[in-house]
Coordinates of C-alpha atoms and ligand atoms in Angstrom, one line a residue:
M812 CA 54.4 -45.7 54.6
A813 CA 54.3 -49.5 55.4
L814 CA 50.8 -50.7 57.0
I815 CA 50.8 -52.6 59.9
L816 CA 48.0 -55.0 61.0
N817 CA 47.3 -54.6 64.6
T818 CA 45.1 -57.5 65.6
G819 CA 43.4 -56.6 69.0
G820 CA 44.3 -52.9 68.3
L821 CA 41.4 -51.1 70.4
G822 CA 42.8 -52.8 73.8
Y823 CA 45.1 -51.8 76.4
I824 CA 48.2 -52.4 74.8
G825 CA 47.4 -52.4 71.0
S826 CA 45.8 -48.6 71.5
H827 CA 48.9 -47.2 73.0
T828 CA 50.9 -49.0 70.2
C829 CA 48.9 -47.5 67.5
I830 CA 50.0 -44.0 68.5
S831 CA 53.6 -45.2 68.9
L832 CA 53.6 -46.5 65.3
M833 CA 51.7 -43.5 63.8
K834 CA 54.0 -41.2 65.5
N835 CA 56.8 -42.9 63.6
G836 CA 55.1 -42.8 60.2
F837 CA 53.6 -46.3 60.0
D838 CA 50.0 -46.5 58.5
V839 CA 48.0 -48.8 61.2
L840 CA 45.2 -51.3 60.2
V841 CA 43.3 -52.4 63.5
I842 CA 41.1 -55.1 63.8
D843 CA 39.4 -56.3 66.8
S844 CA 36.2 -57.7 67.7
L845 CA 35.5 -55.7 70.6
V846 CA 35.3 -58.7 72.9
N847 CA 37.4 -56.9 75.5
S848 CA 37.4 -53.1 74.2
S849 CA 34.8 -50.7 72.5
R850 CA 34.7 -48.5 69.7
N851 CA 35.6 -45.5 72.2
N852 CA 39.0 -46.5 71.9
F853 CA 39.2 -45.8 68.2
E854 CA 37.6 -42.2 69.0
R855 CA 39.9 -41.5 71.6
I856 CA 42.8 -42.5 69.4
K857 CA 41.8 -39.9 67.0
Y858 CA 40.9 -37.3 69.4
L859 CA 44.4 -37.6 71.0
L860 CA 46.1 -37.5 67.8
N861 CA 44.2 -34.4 66.7
E862 CA 43.2 -32.6 69.6
I863 CA 45.8 -33.0 72.0
K864 CA 48.1 -32.4 68.8
V865 CA 50.4 -35.3 69.2
P866 CA 52.6 -35.1 65.9
Y867 CA 51.8 -37.9 63.7
S868 CA 52.1 -38.7 60.1
G869 CA 50.6 -42.3 59.7
K870 CA 46.9 -43.1 58.8
L871 CA 44.7 -45.1 61.0
F872 CA 41.9 -47.8 59.9
F873 CA 39.5 -50.1 61.7
E874 CA 37.7 -53.0 60.7
E875 CA 35.4 -55.0 63.4
G876 CA 35.5 -58.6 63.3
D877 CA 37.1 -61.7 64.8
L878 CA 40.2 -63.1 63.6
R879 CA 38.9 -66.8 63.7
D880 CA 36.6 -65.5 60.7
T881 CA 39.1 -66.8 58.0
T882 CA 37.1 -65.6 55.0
W883 CA 36.8 -62.2 56.5
L884 CA 40.2 -61.9 57.1
D885 CA 41.3 -63.2 53.8
N886 CA 39.3 -60.3 52.3
I887 CA 40.8 -57.7 54.3
F888 CA 44.3 -58.7 53.1
K889 CA 42.7 -58.9 49.3
K890 CA 41.4 -55.8 49.8
Q891 CA 44.6 -54.2 50.9
I892 CA 46.4 -55.4 48.0
S893 CA 43.6 -54.4 45.5
I894 CA 44.0 -50.6 46.5
N895 CA 47.5 -50.8 46.4
N896 CA 48.3 -50.6 50.1
P897 CA 49.3 -54.2 51.2
I898 CA 49.6 -55.5 54.7
D899 CA 53.5 -55.1 55.3
S900 CA 53.7 -56.5 59.0
V901 CA 51.4 -57.8 61.8
I902 CA 51.5 -57.0 65.5
H903 CA 49.5 -59.8 67.2
F904 CA 47.9 -58.6 70.2
A905 CA 44.5 -60.2 70.2
S906 CA 43.8 -62.5 72.6
L907 CA 41.7 -63.6 75.8
K908 CA 44.0 -62.7 78.8
S909 CA 42.0 -63.3 81.9
V910 CA 44.1 -66.1 84.1
E911 CA 41.2 -66.7 86.2
E912 CA 38.6 -67.2 83.5
S913 CA 41.2 -69.4 81.7
V914 CA 41.3 -71.9 84.7
S915 CA 37.4 -72.0 84.6
N916 CA 36.7 -72.2 80.9
P917 CA 39.9 -73.6 79.4
L918 CA 38.4 -74.5 75.9
K919 CA 37.2 -71.3 75.5
Y920 CA 41.0 -69.8 75.7
W921 CA 42.4 -72.6 73.6
D922 CA 39.7 -71.6 71.0
A923 CA 40.1 -68.2 71.1
N924 CA 43.8 -67.7 71.4
I925 CA 45.1 -70.6 69.5
N926 CA 42.4 -70.7 66.5
S927 CA 42.7 -67.3 66.0
T928 CA 46.5 -67.3 65.4
L929 CA 46.2 -70.3 63.3
S930 CA 43.5 -68.4 61.3
L931 CA 45.8 -65.0 61.1
L932 CA 49.2 -67.3 60.1
S933 CA 47.4 -69.3 57.4
I934 CA 46.1 -65.6 55.6
M935 CA 49.3 -64.2 56.2
D936 CA 51.2 -67.2 54.6
K937 CA 49.0 -67.2 51.8
F938 CA 49.6 -63.4 50.9
N939 CA 53.0 -63.7 51.7
C940 CA 53.2 -61.4 54.6
N941 CA 55.7 -62.8 56.6
K942 CA 56.7 -60.4 59.5
I943 CA 55.1 -60.6 62.9
V944 CA 55.5 -59.3 66.4
F945 CA 53.8 -61.5 69.0
S946 CA 52.3 -60.5 72.3
S947 CA 53.8 -63.2 74.5
S948 CA 54.0 -63.0 78.6
A949 CA 56.3 -63.5 81.3
T950 CA 53.7 -66.1 82.3
V951 CA 55.7 -68.5 80.0
Y952 CA 58.3 -69.0 82.4
K953 CA 58.7 -71.0 85.6
A954 CA 59.1 -68.4 88.0
R955 CA 62.4 -68.2 90.2
D956 CA 62.6 -66.1 93.1
D957 CA 66.4 -65.9 93.2
K958 CA 67.3 -64.1 90.2
K959 CA 66.0 -62.0 87.0
L960 CA 64.5 -64.0 84.4
D961 CA 66.3 -64.4 81.0
E962 CA 64.8 -65.7 77.9
N963 CA 66.5 -69.0 78.3
T964 CA 64.6 -69.8 81.6
F965 CA 62.9 -73.0 82.0
Q966 CA 59.1 -72.4 80.6
E967 CA 56.3 -73.9 82.6
P968 CA 53.0 -71.7 82.6
I969 CA 50.8 -72.4 85.5
N970 CA 47.5 -71.9 83.9
P971 CA 45.5 -72.6 80.6
Y972 CA 46.3 -68.7 79.6
G973 CA 50.0 -69.2 80.1
N974 CA 49.8 -72.8 78.1
T975 CA 48.3 -70.8 75.2
K976 CA 50.9 -68.0 75.2
M977 CA 53.8 -70.9 75.2
T978 CA 51.6 -73.0 72.3
I979 CA 51.6 -69.9 70.1
E980 CA 55.3 -69.4 70.4
K981 CA 55.8 -73.0 69.6
I982 CA 53.7 -72.8 66.7
L983 CA 55.5 -69.8 65.3
K984 CA 58.6 -71.5 65.7
D985 CA 57.4 -74.7 64.0
L986 CA 56.4 -72.5 60.9
Y987 CA 59.5 -70.4 60.9
L988 CA 61.5 -73.9 60.5
S989 CA 59.3 -74.9 57.6
D990 CA 60.9 -72.1 55.7
A991 CA 63.6 -70.5 57.7
S992 CA 64.5 -68.1 55.0
K993 CA 61.0 -66.7 54.9
W994 CA 59.8 -65.6 58.1
K995 CA 60.5 -62.8 60.5
M996 CA 59.0 -63.5 64.0
I997 CA 59.7 -61.9 67.4
N998 CA 57.7 -63.1 70.6
L999 CA 57.6 -60.0 73.0
R1000 CA 57.5 -61.4 76.5
Y1001 CA 55.9 -58.7 78.4
F1002 CA 56.0 -58.4 82.2
N1003 CA 53.6 -56.2 84.0
P1004 CA 52.3 -53.5 81.6
V1005 CA 50.8 -50.6 83.7
G1006 CA 50.0 -46.8 83.6
A1007 CA 48.1 -44.7 80.9
H1008 CA 49.1 -42.2 78.4
D1009 CA 50.1 -38.9 79.8
S1010 CA 47.1 -37.3 78.4
G1011 CA 45.0 -39.0 80.5
I1012 CA 42.8 -39.9 77.4
L1013 CA 43.9 -43.9 77.0
G1014 CA 44.4 -46.2 79.5
E1015 CA 43.2 -49.8 80.5
E1016 CA 39.6 -50.3 80.4
P1017 CA 38.5 -53.8 80.6
K1018 CA 35.0 -55.2 80.1
S1019 CA 35.3 -58.2 82.6
N1020 CA 36.0 -57.9 86.0
P1021 CA 39.7 -57.3 86.6
T1022 CA 42.0 -58.8 89.0
N1023 CA 45.3 -57.0 88.4
L1024 CA 46.7 -54.8 90.7
F1025 CA 46.5 -51.4 88.9
P1026 CA 42.9 -51.9 87.9
I1027 CA 42.1 -52.9 91.4
L1028 CA 43.9 -49.8 92.9
E1029 CA 41.9 -47.7 90.4
K1030 CA 38.6 -49.0 92.1
V1031 CA 40.0 -48.2 95.4
V1032 CA 40.7 -44.5 94.1
L1033 CA 37.2 -44.4 92.5
G1034 CA 35.5 -45.5 95.9
E1035 CA 33.9 -48.7 94.2
L1036 CA 36.2 -50.6 96.6
E1037 CA 36.8 -50.0 100.1
E1038 CA 40.5 -51.3 100.3
L1039 CA 43.0 -53.4 98.6
S1040 CA 43.5 -56.8 99.6
I1041 CA 47.5 -57.5 99.5
F1042 CA 47.8 -61.1 98.6
G1043 CA 50.5 -62.1 101.7
N1044 CA 53.0 -60.4 103.7
D1045 CA 55.2 -63.2 104.3
W1046 CA 57.0 -63.6 101.1
P1047 CA 60.7 -63.8 101.2
T1048 CA 61.3 -60.4 99.7
K1049 CA 62.2 -57.2 100.8
D1050 CA 59.0 -56.3 102.6
G1051 CA 57.1 -59.5 102.6
T1052 CA 55.2 -58.5 99.5
C1053 CA 55.4 -59.6 96.2
V1054 CA 57.8 -58.0 93.7
R1055 CA 56.8 -57.6 90.2
D1056 CA 58.5 -55.7 87.1
Y1057 CA 56.1 -53.0 86.2
I1058 CA 56.6 -51.6 82.9
H1059 CA 54.7 -48.2 81.6
I1060 CA 52.5 -48.6 78.9
V1061 CA 54.3 -46.1 76.5
D1062 CA 57.6 -47.8 76.9
L1063 CA 56.2 -51.1 76.1
S1064 CA 54.3 -49.6 72.9
D1065 CA 57.5 -47.9 72.0
A1066 CA 59.0 -51.8 72.1
H1067 CA 56.6 -52.8 69.4
F1068 CA 58.1 -49.7 66.8
A1069 CA 61.4 -51.0 67.9
A1070 CA 60.6 -54.7 67.1
L1071 CA 59.4 -53.9 63.5
K1072 CA 62.6 -51.8 63.0
F1073 CA 64.7 -54.8 64.0
L1074 CA 62.7 -57.2 61.9
E1075 CA 63.1 -54.7 58.7
N1076 CA 66.8 -55.2 58.6
K1077 CA 67.1 -58.7 59.2
P1078 CA 66.9 -61.4 56.2
S1079 CA 64.9 -63.7 58.5
Q1080 CA 64.5 -64.4 62.4
Y1081 CA 62.6 -66.0 65.2
I1082 CA 63.4 -64.7 68.4
S1083 CA 62.0 -64.1 71.8
L1084 CA 62.7 -60.8 73.9
N1085 CA 62.1 -59.8 77.6
I1086 CA 60.2 -56.4 77.6
G1087 CA 60.4 -55.1 81.3
T1088 CA 62.3 -52.8 83.1
G1089 CA 64.8 -55.0 85.0
N1090 CA 63.7 -53.5 88.1
G1091 CA 61.4 -55.0 90.8
L1092 CA 58.9 -53.2 93.0
S1093 CA 56.8 -54.6 95.9
V1094 CA 53.2 -54.3 96.3
L1095 CA 53.7 -52.2 99.3
E1096 CA 56.2 -49.8 97.4
I1097 CA 53.6 -49.3 94.7
I1098 CA 51.0 -48.4 97.4
E1099 CA 53.3 -45.9 98.9
N1100 CA 54.6 -44.1 95.8
Y1101 CA 51.3 -44.0 94.4
S1102 CA 49.5 -42.5 97.4
K1103 CA 52.5 -39.9 98.4
L1104 CA 52.6 -38.7 94.4
N1105 CA 48.9 -38.5 94.1
N1106 CA 48.5 -37.2 97.7
I1107 CA 45.7 -39.6 98.3
S1108 CA 45.4 -42.5 100.8
I1109 CA 45.2 -46.1 99.8
P1110 CA 43.6 -48.1 102.3
Y1111 CA 44.7 -51.8 102.4
K1112 CA 44.7 -55.0 104.4
F1113 CA 47.0 -58.1 104.2
V1114 CA 45.0 -61.2 103.2
E1115 CA 46.3 -64.8 102.2
R1116 CA 48.4 -65.7 99.4
R1117 CA 47.0 -65.8 96.1
K1118 CA 47.1 -69.3 94.4
G1119 CA 49.9 -69.3 91.6
D1120 CA 51.5 -66.0 92.8
A1121 CA 55.3 -66.0 93.0
A1122 CA 57.4 -64.0 95.4
S1123 CA 59.3 -61.9 92.6
V1124 CA 59.1 -61.8 88.8
V1125 CA 61.7 -59.6 87.2
A1126 CA 63.1 -59.4 83.6
D1127 CA 66.4 -59.7 82.7
N1128 CA 66.1 -57.2 80.0
S1129 CA 69.8 -57.2 78.6
L1130 CA 69.0 -58.9 75.3
A1131 CA 66.1 -56.6 74.1
L1132 CA 68.5 -53.5 75.4
K1133 CA 71.1 -54.8 73.2
L1134 CA 69.1 -55.8 69.9
L1135 CA 66.6 -53.1 70.0
E1136 CA 66.9 -49.5 69.6
W1137 CA 64.9 -49.1 72.7
R1138 CA 64.9 -48.8 76.5
P1139 CA 62.3 -47.9 78.8
V1140 CA 62.6 -44.3 80.0
K1141 CA 59.4 -43.8 82.2
T1142 CA 59.8 -43.9 85.9
I1143 CA 57.7 -45.4 88.8
E1144 CA 56.7 -41.7 89.2
D1145 CA 55.1 -41.5 85.7
I1146 CA 53.5 -44.7 86.2
C1147 CA 51.6 -43.5 89.2
L1148 CA 51.0 -40.1 88.2
D1149 CA 49.6 -41.2 84.5
S1150 CA 47.7 -43.8 86.0
F1151 CA 46.0 -41.6 88.6
R1152 CA 45.3 -39.1 85.9
Y1153 CA 43.6 -41.3 83.4
T1154 CA 41.5 -42.9 86.4
T1155 CA 40.1 -39.5 87.5
K1156 CA 40.0 -37.9 84.0
K1157 CA 38.1 -40.9 82.0
L1158 CA 35.0 -40.2 83.9
L1159 CA 34.8 -36.8 81.9
I1160 CA 35.3 -37.8 78.3
Ligands
LIG2346 P1 43.4 -56.3 75.8 O1 42.1 -57.4 76.3 O2 42.8 -55.1 76.4 O3 43.2 -56.1 74.4 C1 43.1 -57.3 73.5 C2 42.2 -56.8 72.3 O4 42.0 -57.8 71.7 C3 40.8 -56.6 72.9 O5 40.7 -55.3 72.2 C4 39.8 -57.5 72.4 O6 38.5 -57.2 72.1 C5 40.6 -58.3 71.0 N1 40.5 -59.4 70.5 C6 40.2 -60.6 71.2 N2 40.1 -61.5 70.9 C7 40.1 -61.5 69.6 C8 39.8 -62.1 68.2 N3 39.6 -63.3 68.4 N4 39.8 -61.4 67.3 C9 39.6 -59.9 67.2 N5 40.1 -59.3 68.3 C10 40.3 -59.9 69.5 O7 44.6 -56.9 76.3 P2 46.0 -56.2 76.4 O8 46.2 -56.0 78.0 O9 45.9 -55.1 75.4 O10 47.1 -57.3 76.0 C11 47.4 -57.3 74.4 C12 48.1 -58.6 74.4 O11 49.3 -58.5 75.3 C13 47.4 -60.3 74.7 O12 47.9 -61.1 73.9 C14 47.8 -60.4 76.0 O13 48.0 -61.8 76.2 C15 49.3 -59.8 76.1 N6 50.0 -59.6 77.4 C16 49.2 -58.8 78.2 C17 49.8 -58.5 79.4 C18 49.1 -57.6 80.5 O14 49.1 -57.8 81.7 N7 48.0 -56.7 79.8 C19 51.0 -59.1 79.8 C20 51.5 -60.0 78.9 C21 51.0 -60.2 77.8
LIG2347 C1 50.7 -58.1 90.6 C2 51.2 -58.1 92.1 C3 49.6 -59.8 93.2 C4 45.7 -57.9 93.0 C5 49.3 -61.1 85.6 C6 49.1 -62.5 85.0 C7 50.4 -62.5 84.0 C8 50.2 -61.5 83.0 C9 50.5 -60.1 84.0 C10 49.4 -61.6 80.9 C11 51.1 -59.6 92.6 C12 49.5 -58.3 93.9 C13 47.3 -58.3 92.9 C14 45.4 -57.3 94.4 C15 47.6 -57.9 95.4 N1 49.3 -61.1 82.1 N2 48.0 -58.2 93.9 N3 46.2 -57.4 95.3 O1 49.9 -61.7 88.9 O2 52.0 -60.6 88.2 O3 50.8 -61.3 86.5 O4 49.3 -60.1 85.0 O5 50.1 -62.3 80.5 O6 50.0 -63.6 83.2 O7 49.3 -63.5 85.9 O8 49.9 -59.3 87.9 O9 48.7 -57.3 88.5 O10 47.5 -59.8 89.1 O11 49.5 -58.9 90.4 O12 48.2 -58.1 96.1 O13 44.2 -57.0 94.5 O14 50.0 -57.5 93.0 O15 49.8 -60.8 94.5 O16 52.2 -59.7 93.3 P1 50.6 -60.8 87.9 P2 49.0 -58.9 88.8

């Protein structure tokens, strides 16, 4: 079966995508510097596949290293050719992703995100590996509260992290245009990925201090935080708290398999697709669902609005639904139950 290079594949989205790809018969070569993940995740993926008996037919490999090390990367591509198992396609997750850190240390973000992508693309080009799925983000859009965001929404990121995502999309497009018959490229613009594998074994485990809603919720559940601070209750939304499009991590991972299949059937391609559910939920609705479904109380208080937040960010996902053999199937119930299961179970493994 074709070998997929999964950069950043031990991180939150990449690790779940390993499962999705292997279930569908692909072999997966993960490369990761472990800057925001650990080797444990490699063991967890293998444990899950073998012990929990997820049916799979693909094989899994791992090499530790930084994408910016072009010589190392060159050797990986060379080695795969020498053993007659060349890299067929790339899913490019590897990136730094903290909005706050990108504001305080923009050069670190430009170096990590742009130089790693340039290194990857130059080696792909050299070895004639021309299929890539890129992890982009809804953060590239100028938020509009009045309607869902489609792929033509004006782009205006408001932080260095978002600027690197938009820039990488431009780099990819320039490369595509340099030889339009050769490249097959998809930018998947994720909305808010949340939840965990339903085994409770894989989930989000950032090394740095999280600022996203679900990892903070997790801290409240574990008693590491007394209460959740909700950023504002005077937004122009249904209940005054911000609305987001939360997509279950397993649905999101499956979109990568669908994206590879879509590319396989195209002569060449450069396209951007929104990956979200198309449904918005407010922070209060999340708390209500989470506490009711898991039978726990989530103490919270309202605080000032967070700088840079928008009232509502919801995907118009109709293009992805039309072009990919994919649709999100998980519910908010799945998100809350799986997230809680992982939070409470991960201490045991
Ligand atoms: P993550 O931090 O959990 O995973 C990223 C992985 O990349 C980590 O394992 C890290 O160690 C690795 N990595 C980073 N820089 C590297 C480098 N130079 N060389 C090799 N490995 C490197 O993040 P995630 O949530 O899984 O996100 C994956 C991708 O999706 C990222 O590109 C992120 O920007 C994008 N994205 C994430 C979200 C989200 O909310 N999680 C939303 C939109 C887009
Ligand atoms: C969700 C909602 C907060 C924490 C971020 C990045 C974006 C993308 C996804 C990568 C918001 C509210 C949160 C808290 C709260 N990442 N909240 N109290 O801001 O939509 O997007 O992650 O590409 O680039 O900006 O997600 O999880 O931070 O917040 O009230 O302690 O929860 O105001 O409405 P966001 P988030």
